[in-house]
mmCIF file with all atom_site columns, C-alpha atoms in Angstrom:
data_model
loop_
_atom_site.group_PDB
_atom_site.id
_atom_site.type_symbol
_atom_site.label_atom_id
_atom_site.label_alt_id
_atom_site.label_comp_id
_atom_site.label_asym_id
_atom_site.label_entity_id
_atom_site.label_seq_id
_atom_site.pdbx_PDB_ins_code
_atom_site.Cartn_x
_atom_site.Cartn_y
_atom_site.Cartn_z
_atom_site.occupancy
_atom_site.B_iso_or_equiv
_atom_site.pdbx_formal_charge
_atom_site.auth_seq_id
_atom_site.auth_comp_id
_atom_site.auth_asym_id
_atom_site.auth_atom_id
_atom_site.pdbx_PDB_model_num
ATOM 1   C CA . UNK A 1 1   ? 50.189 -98.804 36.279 1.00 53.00 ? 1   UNK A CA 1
ATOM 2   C CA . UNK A 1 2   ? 53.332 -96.875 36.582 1.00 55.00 ? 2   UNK A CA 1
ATOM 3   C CA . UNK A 1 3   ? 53.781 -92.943 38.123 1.00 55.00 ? 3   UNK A CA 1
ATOM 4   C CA . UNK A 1 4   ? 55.679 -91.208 35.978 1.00 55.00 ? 4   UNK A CA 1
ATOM 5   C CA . UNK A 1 5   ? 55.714 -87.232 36.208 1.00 58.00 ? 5   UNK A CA 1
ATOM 6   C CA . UNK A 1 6   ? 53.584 -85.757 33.752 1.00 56.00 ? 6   UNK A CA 1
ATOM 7   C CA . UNK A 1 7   ? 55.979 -84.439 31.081 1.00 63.00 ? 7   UNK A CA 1
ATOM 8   C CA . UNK A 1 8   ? 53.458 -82.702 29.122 1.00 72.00 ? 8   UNK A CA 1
ATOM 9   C CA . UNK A 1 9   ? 51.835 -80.445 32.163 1.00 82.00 ? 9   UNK A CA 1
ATOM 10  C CA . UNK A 1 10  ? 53.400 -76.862 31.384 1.00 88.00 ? 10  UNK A CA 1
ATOM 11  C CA . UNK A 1 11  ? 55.264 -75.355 33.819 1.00 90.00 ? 11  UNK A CA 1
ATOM 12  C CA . UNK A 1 12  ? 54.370 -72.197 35.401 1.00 92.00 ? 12  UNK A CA 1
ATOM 13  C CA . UNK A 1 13  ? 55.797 -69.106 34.313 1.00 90.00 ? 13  UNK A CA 1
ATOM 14  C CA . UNK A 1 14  ? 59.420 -67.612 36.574 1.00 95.00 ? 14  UNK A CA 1
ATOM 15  C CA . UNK A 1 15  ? 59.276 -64.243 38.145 1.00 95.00 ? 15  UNK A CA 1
ATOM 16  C CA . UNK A 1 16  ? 61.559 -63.313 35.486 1.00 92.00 ? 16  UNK A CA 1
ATOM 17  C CA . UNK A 1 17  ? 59.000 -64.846 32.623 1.00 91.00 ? 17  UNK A CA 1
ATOM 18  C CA . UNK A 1 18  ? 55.959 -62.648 34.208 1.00 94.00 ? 18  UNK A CA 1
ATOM 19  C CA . UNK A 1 19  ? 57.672 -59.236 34.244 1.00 96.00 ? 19  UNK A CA 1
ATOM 20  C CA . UNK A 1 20  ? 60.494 -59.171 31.619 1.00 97.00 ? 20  UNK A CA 1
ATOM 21  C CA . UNK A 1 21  ? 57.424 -58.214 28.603 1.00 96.00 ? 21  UNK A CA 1
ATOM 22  C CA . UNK A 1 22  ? 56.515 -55.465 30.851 1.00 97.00 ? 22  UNK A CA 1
ATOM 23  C CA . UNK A 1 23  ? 60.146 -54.375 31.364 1.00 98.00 ? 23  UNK A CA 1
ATOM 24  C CA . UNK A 1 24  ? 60.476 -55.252 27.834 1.00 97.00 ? 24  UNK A CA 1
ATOM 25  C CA . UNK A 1 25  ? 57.534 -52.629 27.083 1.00 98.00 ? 25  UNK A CA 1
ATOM 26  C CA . UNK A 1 26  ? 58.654 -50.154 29.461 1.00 98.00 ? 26  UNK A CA 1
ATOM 27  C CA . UNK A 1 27  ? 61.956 -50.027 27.423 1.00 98.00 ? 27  UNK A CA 1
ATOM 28  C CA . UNK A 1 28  ? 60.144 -49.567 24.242 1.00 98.00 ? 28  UNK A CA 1
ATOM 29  C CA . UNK A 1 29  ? 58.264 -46.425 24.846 1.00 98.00 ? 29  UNK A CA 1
ATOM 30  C CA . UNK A 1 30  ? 60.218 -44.809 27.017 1.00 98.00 ? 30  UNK A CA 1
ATOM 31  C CA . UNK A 1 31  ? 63.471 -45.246 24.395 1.00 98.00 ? 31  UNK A CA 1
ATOM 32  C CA . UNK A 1 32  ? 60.473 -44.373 21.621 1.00 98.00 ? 32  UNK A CA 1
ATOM 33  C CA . UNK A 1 33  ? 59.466 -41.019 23.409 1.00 98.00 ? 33  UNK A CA 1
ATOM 34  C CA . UNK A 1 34  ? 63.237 -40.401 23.728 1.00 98.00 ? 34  UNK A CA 1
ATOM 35  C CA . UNK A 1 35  ? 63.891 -40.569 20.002 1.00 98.00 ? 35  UNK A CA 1
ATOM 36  C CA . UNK A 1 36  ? 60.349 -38.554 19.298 1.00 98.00 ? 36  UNK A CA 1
ATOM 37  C CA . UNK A 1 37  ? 61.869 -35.662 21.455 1.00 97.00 ? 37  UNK A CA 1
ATOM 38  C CA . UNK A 1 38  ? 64.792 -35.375 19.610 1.00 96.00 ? 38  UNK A CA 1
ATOM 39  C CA . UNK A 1 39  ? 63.653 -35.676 16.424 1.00 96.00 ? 39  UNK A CA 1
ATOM 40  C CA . UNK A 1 40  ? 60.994 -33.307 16.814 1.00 96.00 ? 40  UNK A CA 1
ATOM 41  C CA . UNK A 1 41  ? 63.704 -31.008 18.549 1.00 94.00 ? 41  UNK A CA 1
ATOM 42  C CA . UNK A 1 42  ? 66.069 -31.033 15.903 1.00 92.00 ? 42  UNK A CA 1
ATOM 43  C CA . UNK A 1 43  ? 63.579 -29.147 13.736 1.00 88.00 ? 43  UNK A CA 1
ATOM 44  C CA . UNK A 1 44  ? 64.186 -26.926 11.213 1.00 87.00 ? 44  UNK A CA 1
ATOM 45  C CA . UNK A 1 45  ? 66.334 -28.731 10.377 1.00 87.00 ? 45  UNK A CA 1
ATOM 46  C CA . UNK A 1 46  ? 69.297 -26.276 9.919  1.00 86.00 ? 46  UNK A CA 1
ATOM 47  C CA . UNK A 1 47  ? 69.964 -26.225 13.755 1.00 86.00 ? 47  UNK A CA 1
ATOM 48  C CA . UNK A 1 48  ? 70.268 -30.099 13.140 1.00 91.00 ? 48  UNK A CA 1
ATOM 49  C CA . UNK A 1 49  ? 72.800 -29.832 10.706 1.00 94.00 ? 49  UNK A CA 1
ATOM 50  C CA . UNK A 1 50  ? 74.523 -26.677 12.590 1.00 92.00 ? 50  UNK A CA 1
ATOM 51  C CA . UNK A 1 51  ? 74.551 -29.196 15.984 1.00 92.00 ? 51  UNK A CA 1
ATOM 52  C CA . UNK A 1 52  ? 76.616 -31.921 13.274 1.00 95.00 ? 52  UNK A CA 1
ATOM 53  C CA . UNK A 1 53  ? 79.262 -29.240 11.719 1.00 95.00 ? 53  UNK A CA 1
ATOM 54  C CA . UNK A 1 54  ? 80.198 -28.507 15.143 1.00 94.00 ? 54  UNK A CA 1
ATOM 55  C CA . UNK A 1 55  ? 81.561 -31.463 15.797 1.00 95.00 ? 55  UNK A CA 1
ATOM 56  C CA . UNK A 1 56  ? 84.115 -30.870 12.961 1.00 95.00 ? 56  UNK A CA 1
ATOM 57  C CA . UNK A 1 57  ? 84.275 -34.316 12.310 1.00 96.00 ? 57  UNK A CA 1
ATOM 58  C CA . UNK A 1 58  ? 83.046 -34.604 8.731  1.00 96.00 ? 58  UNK A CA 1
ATOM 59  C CA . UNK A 1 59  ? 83.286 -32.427 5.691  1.00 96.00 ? 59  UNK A CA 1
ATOM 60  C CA . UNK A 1 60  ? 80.397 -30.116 4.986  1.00 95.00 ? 60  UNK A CA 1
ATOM 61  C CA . UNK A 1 61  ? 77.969 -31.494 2.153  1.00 97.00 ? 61  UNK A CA 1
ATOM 62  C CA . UNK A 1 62  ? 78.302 -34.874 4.779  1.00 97.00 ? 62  UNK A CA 1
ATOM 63  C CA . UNK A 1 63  ? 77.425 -32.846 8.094  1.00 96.00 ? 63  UNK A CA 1
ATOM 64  C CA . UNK A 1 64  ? 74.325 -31.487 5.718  1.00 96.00 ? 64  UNK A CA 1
ATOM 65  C CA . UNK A 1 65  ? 72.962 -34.569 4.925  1.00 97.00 ? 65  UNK A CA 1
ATOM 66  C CA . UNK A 1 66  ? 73.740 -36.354 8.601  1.00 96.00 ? 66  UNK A CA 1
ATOM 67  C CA . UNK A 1 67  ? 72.045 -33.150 9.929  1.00 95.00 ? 67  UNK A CA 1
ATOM 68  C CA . UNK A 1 68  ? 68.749 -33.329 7.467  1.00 96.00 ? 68  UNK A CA 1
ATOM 69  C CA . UNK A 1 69  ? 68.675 -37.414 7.698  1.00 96.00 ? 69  UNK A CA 1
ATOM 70  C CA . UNK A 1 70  ? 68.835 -38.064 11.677 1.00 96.00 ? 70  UNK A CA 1
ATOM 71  C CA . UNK A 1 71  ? 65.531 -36.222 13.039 1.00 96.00 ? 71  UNK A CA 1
ATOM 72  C CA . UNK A 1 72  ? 64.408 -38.533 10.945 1.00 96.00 ? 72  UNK A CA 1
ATOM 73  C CA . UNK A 1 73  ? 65.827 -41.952 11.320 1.00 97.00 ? 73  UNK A CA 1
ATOM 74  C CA . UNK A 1 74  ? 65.134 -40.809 15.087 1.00 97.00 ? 74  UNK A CA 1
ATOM 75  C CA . UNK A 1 75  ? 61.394 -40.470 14.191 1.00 98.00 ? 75  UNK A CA 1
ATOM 76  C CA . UNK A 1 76  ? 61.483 -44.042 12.027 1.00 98.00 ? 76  UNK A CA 1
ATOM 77  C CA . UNK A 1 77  ? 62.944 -45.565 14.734 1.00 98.00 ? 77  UNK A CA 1
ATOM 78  C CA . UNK A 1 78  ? 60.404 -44.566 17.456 1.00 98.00 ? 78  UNK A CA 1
ATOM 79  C CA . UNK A 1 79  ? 57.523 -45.705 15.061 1.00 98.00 ? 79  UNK A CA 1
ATOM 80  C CA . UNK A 1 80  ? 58.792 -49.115 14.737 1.00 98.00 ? 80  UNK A CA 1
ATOM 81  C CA . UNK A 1 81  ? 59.733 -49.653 18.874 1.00 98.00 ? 81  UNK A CA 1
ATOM 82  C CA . UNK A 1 82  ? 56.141 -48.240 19.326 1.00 98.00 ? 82  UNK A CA 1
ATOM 83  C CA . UNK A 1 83  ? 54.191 -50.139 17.099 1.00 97.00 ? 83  UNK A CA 1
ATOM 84  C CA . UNK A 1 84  ? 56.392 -53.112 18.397 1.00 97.00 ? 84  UNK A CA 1
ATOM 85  C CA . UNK A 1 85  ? 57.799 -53.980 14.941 1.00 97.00 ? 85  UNK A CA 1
ATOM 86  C CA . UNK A 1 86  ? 61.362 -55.740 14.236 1.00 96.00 ? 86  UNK A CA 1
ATOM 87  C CA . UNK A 1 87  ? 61.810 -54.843 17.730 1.00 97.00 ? 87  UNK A CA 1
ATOM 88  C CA . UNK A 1 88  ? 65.220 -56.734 18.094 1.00 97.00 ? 88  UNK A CA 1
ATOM 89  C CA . UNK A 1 89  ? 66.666 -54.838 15.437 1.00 97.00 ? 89  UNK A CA 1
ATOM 90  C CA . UNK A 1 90  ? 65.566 -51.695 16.093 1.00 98.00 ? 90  UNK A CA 1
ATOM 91  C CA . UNK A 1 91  ? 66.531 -51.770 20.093 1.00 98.00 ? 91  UNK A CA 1
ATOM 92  C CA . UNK A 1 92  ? 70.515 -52.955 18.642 1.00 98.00 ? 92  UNK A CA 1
ATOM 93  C CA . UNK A 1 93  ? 70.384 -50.090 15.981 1.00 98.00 ? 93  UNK A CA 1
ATOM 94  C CA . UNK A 1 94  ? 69.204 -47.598 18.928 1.00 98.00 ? 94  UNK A CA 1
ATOM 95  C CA . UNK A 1 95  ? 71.943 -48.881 21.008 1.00 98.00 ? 95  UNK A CA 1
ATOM 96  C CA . UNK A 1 96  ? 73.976 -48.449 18.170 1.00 98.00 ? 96  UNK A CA 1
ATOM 97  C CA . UNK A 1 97  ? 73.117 -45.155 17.830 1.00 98.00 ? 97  UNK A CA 1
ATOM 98  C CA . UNK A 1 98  ? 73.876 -43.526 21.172 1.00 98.00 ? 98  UNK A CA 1
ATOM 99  C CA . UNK A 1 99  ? 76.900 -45.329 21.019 1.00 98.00 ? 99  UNK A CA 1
ATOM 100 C CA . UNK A 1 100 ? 78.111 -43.497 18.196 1.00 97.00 ? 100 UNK A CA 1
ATOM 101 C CA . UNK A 1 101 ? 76.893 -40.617 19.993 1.00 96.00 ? 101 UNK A CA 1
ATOM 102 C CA . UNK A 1 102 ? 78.675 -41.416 22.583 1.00 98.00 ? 102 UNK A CA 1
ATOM 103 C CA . UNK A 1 103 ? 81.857 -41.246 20.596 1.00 97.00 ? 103 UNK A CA 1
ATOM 104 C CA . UNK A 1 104 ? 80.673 -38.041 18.887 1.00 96.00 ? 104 UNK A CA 1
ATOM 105 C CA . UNK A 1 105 ? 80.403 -36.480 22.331 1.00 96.00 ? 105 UNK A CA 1
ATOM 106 C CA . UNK A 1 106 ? 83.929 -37.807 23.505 1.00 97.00 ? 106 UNK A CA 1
ATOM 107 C CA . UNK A 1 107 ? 85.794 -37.082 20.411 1.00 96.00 ? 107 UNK A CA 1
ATOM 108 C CA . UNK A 1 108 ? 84.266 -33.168 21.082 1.00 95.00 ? 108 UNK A CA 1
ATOM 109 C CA . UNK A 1 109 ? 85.459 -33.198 24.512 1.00 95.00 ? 109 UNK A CA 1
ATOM 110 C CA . UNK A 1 110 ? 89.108 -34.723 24.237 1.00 96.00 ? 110 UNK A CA 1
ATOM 111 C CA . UNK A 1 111 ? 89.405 -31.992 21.156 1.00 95.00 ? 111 UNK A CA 1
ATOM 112 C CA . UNK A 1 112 ? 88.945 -29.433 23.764 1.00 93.00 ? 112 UNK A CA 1
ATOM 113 C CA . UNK A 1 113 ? 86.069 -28.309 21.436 1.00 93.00 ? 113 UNK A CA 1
ATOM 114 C CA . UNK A 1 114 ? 83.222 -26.022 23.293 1.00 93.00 ? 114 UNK A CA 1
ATOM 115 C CA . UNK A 1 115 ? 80.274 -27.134 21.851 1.00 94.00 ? 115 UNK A CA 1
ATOM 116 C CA . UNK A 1 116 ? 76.202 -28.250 23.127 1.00 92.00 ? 116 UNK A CA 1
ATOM 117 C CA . UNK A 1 117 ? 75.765 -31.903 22.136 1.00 89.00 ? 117 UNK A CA 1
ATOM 118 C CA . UNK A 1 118 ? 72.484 -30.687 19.884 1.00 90.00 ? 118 UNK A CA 1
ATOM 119 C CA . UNK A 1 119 ? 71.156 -33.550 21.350 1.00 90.00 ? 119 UNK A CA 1
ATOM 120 C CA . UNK A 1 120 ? 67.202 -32.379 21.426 1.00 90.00 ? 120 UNK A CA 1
ATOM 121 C CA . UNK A 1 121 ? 68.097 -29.487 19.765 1.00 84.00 ? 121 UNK A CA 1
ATOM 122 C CA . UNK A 1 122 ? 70.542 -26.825 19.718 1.00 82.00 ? 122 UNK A CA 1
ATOM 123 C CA . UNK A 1 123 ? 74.081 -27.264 19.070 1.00 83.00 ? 123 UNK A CA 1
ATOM 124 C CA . UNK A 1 124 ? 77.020 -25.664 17.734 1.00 83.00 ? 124 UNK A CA 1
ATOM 125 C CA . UNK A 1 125 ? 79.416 -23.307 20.009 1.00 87.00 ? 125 UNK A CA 1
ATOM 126 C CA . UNK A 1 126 ? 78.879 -22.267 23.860 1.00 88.00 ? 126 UNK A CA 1
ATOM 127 C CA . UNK A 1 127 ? 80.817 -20.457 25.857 1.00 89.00 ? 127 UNK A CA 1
ATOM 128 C CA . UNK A 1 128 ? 84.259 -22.600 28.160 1.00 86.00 ? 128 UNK A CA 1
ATOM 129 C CA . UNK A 1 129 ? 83.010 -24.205 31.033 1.00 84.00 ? 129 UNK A CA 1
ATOM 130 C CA . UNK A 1 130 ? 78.738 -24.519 29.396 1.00 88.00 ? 130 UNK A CA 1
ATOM 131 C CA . UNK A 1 131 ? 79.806 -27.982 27.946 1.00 87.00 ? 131 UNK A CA 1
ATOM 132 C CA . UNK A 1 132 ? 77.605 -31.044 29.592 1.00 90.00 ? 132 UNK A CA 1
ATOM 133 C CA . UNK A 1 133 ? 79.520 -34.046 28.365 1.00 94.00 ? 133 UNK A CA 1
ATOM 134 C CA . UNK A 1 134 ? 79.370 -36.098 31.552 1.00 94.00 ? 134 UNK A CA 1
ATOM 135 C CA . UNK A 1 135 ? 75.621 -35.277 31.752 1.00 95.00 ? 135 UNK A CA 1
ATOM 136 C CA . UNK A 1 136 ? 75.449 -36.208 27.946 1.00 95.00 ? 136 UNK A CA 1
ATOM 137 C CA . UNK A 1 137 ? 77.162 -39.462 27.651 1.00 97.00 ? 137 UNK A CA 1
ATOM 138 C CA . UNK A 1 138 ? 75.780 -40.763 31.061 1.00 97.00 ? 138 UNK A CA 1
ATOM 139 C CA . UNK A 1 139 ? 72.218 -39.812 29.652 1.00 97.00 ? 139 UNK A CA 1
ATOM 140 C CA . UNK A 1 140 ? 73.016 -41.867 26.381 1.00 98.00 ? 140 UNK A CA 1
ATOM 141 C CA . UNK A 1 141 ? 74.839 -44.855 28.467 1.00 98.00 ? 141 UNK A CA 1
ATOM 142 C CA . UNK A 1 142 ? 71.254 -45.469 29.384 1.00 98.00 ? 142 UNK A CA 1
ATOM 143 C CA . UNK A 1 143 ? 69.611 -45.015 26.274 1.00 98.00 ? 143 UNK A CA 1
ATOM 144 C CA . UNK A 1 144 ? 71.860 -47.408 24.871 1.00 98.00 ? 144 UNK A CA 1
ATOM 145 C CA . UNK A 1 145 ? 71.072 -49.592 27.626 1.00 98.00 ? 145 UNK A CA 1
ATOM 146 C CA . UNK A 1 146 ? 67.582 -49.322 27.098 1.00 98.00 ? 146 UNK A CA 1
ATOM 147 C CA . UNK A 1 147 ? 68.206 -50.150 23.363 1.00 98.00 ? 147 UNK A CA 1
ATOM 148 C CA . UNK A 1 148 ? 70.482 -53.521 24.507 1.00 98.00 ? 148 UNK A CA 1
ATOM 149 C CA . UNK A 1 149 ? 67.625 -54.471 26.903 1.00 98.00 ? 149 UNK A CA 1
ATOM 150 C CA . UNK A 1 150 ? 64.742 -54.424 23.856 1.00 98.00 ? 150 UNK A CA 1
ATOM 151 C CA . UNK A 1 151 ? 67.203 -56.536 21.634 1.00 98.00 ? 151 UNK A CA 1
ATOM 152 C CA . UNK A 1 152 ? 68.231 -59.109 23.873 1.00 97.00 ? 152 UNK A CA 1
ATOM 153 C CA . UNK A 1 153 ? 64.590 -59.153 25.433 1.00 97.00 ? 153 UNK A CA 1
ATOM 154 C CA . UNK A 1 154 ? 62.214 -58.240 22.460 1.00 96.00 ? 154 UNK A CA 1
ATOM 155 C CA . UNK A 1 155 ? 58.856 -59.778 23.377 1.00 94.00 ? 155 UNK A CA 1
ATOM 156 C CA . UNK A 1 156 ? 56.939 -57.186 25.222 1.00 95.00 ? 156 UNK A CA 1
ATOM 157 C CA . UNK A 1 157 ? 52.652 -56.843 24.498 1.00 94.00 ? 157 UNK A CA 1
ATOM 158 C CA . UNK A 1 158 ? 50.592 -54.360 22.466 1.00 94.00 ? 158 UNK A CA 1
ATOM 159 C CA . UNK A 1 159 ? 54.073 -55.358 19.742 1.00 95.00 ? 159 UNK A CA 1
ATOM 160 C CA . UNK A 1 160 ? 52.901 -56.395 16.104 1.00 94.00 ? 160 UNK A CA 1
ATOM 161 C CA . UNK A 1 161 ? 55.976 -58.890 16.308 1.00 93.00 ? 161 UNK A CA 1
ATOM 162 C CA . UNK A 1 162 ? 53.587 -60.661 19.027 1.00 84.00 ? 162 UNK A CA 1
ATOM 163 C CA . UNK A 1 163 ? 50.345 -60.310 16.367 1.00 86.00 ? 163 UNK A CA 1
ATOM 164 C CA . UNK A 1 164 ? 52.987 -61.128 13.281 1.00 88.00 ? 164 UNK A CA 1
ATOM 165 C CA . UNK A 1 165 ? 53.990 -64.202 15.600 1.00 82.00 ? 165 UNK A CA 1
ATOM 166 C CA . UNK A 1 166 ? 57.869 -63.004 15.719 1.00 77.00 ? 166 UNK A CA 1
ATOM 167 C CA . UNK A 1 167 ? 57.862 -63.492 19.305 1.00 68.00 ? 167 UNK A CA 1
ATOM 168 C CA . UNK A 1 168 ? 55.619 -65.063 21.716 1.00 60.00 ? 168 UNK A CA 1
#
């Protein structure tokens, strides 16, 4: 009789193993709760597609339907990260997201354009020297990083990818 290590014993779980669903989780409906308040924010909404014409990046009938269309794709988005489904995806299309707000935001601030970010509501013109585009961009650097962190780490509990067996 031979000792060999016993390959087929599992392994307990790292540090890393134990927390990174919870982190995972954390992501999800705190990212989820920041899409809900925007949404929800950017109702009626006209102020949504007022915030989008400010800009001046896009001609009008295009700002119109960006304007009506993004509350909610922010509200379809939230659903899915808090029920937990196609989690992956819908972290990298959230990070996605505030990166092209990100650019949005820039764009408006190296075209010397005066304008709120209509970012949970609002928008359109303020007054030289009311712009927040430091405030804004850092605020979506970590909503985009909170969208990276669900993609590259999707399985977090109470997710129907667990249930649907996407992730386990």
């Amino acid at each position: 009789m031979t000792d060999t290590p016993d390959d087929a014993a599992p392994r307990p779980p790292t540090r890393w193993e134990t927390v990174q669903p919870w982190i995972s989780l954390a992501c999800r409906l705190g990212l989820a709760a920041v899409l809900i308040t925007a949404a929800v924010t950017k109702f009626p909404p006209a102020l949504s597609v007022q915030a989008v014409e400010a800009y001046d990046l896009f001609p009008h009938e295009i700002a119109r339907l960006i304007g009506y269309t993004l509350p909610l794709f922010e509200l379809a988005l939230a659903l899915l990260l808090l029920a937990g489904l196609a989690t992956r995806y819908v972290g990298a299309v959230s990070a996605i997201l505030m990166v092209v707000f990100i650019a949005g935001i820039l764009s408006a601030m190296v075209r010397g354009l005066n304008i709120d970010c209509g970012c949970f509501g609002g928008g359109g013109q303020v007054e030289p020297g009311e712009t927040t585009y430091g405030l804004s961009i850092a605020r979506d650097i970590v909503f985009a990083a909170l969208g990276a962190f669900i993609a590259i780490w999707p399985r977090s509990p109470f997710a129907l990818d667990r249930t649907l067996g996407l992730y386990k």
